């Protein structure tokens, strides 16, 4: 029998990632149908867990509904912890995403610095709220978009984890503008992450093809014009 994932009407950025984890990491649910019930309810009134082909997330009071507990967790994290144990999977990128999703689900963002600043409107929980306004009542559409967005967030977090490891293995050196670092990696995210970590200059060499990219922070006064002029003479 085809698997069914049940969540509540008007899905949020907890129920959607819970669906994503099931579809992405559990082969039995890769093509599962998604159905919706009023918050707290179950499909056809049957107890959560009574049908092995039906799994409830963020509703129904089952093992993947945290609303009846005082634990600092969320549906997506509960599903992920179950799958990690069930399938013996380890993935730091998902672990870190689950911590963020849990923070949003418990409204921790309300106490973040400049919590009302416009930049937070580009975060996924706000985008999900926007989809609900754009596609009112079309919950399948909202889940579909949310799964695509969570895929993208996962790719970004995986890249960040890899970039952190590349920077840890990098070589630091001093420049007139401040500290700099050289890394050997094919990971493009290393450049921006290095800048965010306070490096005035980040040099990245791709070990596969030998190409080099250099990022410099203009707010640190980095100017590579002289290097550019010299390099163009050496390698037109």
Short mmCIF file of N, CA and C in Angstrom, two decimals, residues 21 29 38 42 55 62 80 90 105 108 128-130 141 145 154 156 165 191 205 207-208 223:
data_model
loop_
_atom_site.label_atom_id
_atom_site.label_comp_id
_atom_site.label_asym_id
_atom_site.label_seq_id
_atom_site.Cartn_x
_atom_site.Cartn_y
_atom_site.Cartn_z
N UNK A 21 12.08 15.51 5.52
CA UNK A 21 12.98 14.50 6.10
C UNK A 21 12.50 13.10 5.74
N UNK A 29 9.01 6.34 2.17
CA UNK A 29 8.15 7.52 2.09
C UNK A 29 8.55 8.48 0.98
N UNK A 38 -7.42 18.99 10.39
CA UNK A 38 -7.37 20.10 11.35
C UNK A 38 -6.29 19.85 12.40
N UNK A 42 -6.39 13.51 13.54
CA UNK A 42 -5.76 12.42 12.81
C UNK A 42 -6.59 12.10 11.57
N UNK A 55 1.60 7.97 8.51
CA UNK A 55 2.42 8.59 9.55
C UNK A 55 1.97 10.03 9.74
N UNK A 62 0.80 11.74 18.19
CA UNK A 62 1.67 10.58 18.08
C UNK A 62 3.12 10.91 18.39
N UNK A 80 13.54 13.39 12.35
CA UNK A 80 14.95 13.21 12.01
C UNK A 80 15.66 12.31 13.02
N UNK A 90 23.98 9.65 9.73
CA UNK A 90 24.54 10.83 10.39
C UNK A 90 24.72 11.91 9.33
N UNK A 105 10.29 27.34 15.57
CA UNK A 105 9.02 26.77 16.04
C UNK A 105 8.71 27.19 17.47
N UNK A 108 12.00 31.59 19.07
CA UNK A 108 13.24 32.15 19.60
C UNK A 108 13.72 33.35 18.77
N UNK A 128 7.19 31.08 3.88
CA UNK A 128 6.05 30.17 3.98
C UNK A 128 4.77 30.95 4.29
N UNK A 129 4.88 31.91 5.20
CA UNK A 129 3.71 32.75 5.51
C UNK A 129 3.26 33.51 4.26
N UNK A 130 4.22 33.95 3.45
CA UNK A 130 3.89 34.64 2.21
C UNK A 130 3.20 33.74 1.21
N UNK A 141 0.24 23.01 -2.75
CA UNK A 141 1.18 23.92 -3.40
C UNK A 141 2.20 24.44 -2.40
N UNK A 145 6.23 23.81 -2.69
CA UNK A 145 7.24 24.87 -2.67
C UNK A 145 8.16 24.75 -1.47
N UNK A 154 19.10 22.77 2.59
CA UNK A 154 19.97 21.64 2.90
C UNK A 154 21.27 21.72 2.09
N UNK A 156 22.68 24.40 0.91
CA UNK A 156 23.47 25.51 1.44
C UNK A 156 24.16 25.10 2.74
N UNK A 165 35.23 23.20 7.15
CA UNK A 165 36.34 22.26 7.22
C UNK A 165 37.50 22.71 6.34
N UNK A 191 34.53 31.06 0.01
CA UNK A 191 34.91 32.47 -0.20
C UNK A 191 34.07 33.41 0.66
N UNK A 205 41.94 27.92 -4.18
CA UNK A 205 42.43 27.20 -5.35
C UNK A 205 41.69 25.88 -5.47
N UNK A 207 41.58 22.24 -6.40
CA UNK A 207 42.60 21.22 -6.61
C UNK A 207 42.37 20.38 -7.86
N UNK A 208 41.16 20.45 -8.40
CA UNK A 208 40.86 19.63 -9.58
C UNK A 208 41.39 20.24 -10.87
N UNK A 223 42.18 46.42 -2.24
CA UNK A 223 42.30 46.87 -3.63
C UNK A 223 43.35 45.99 -4.31
#
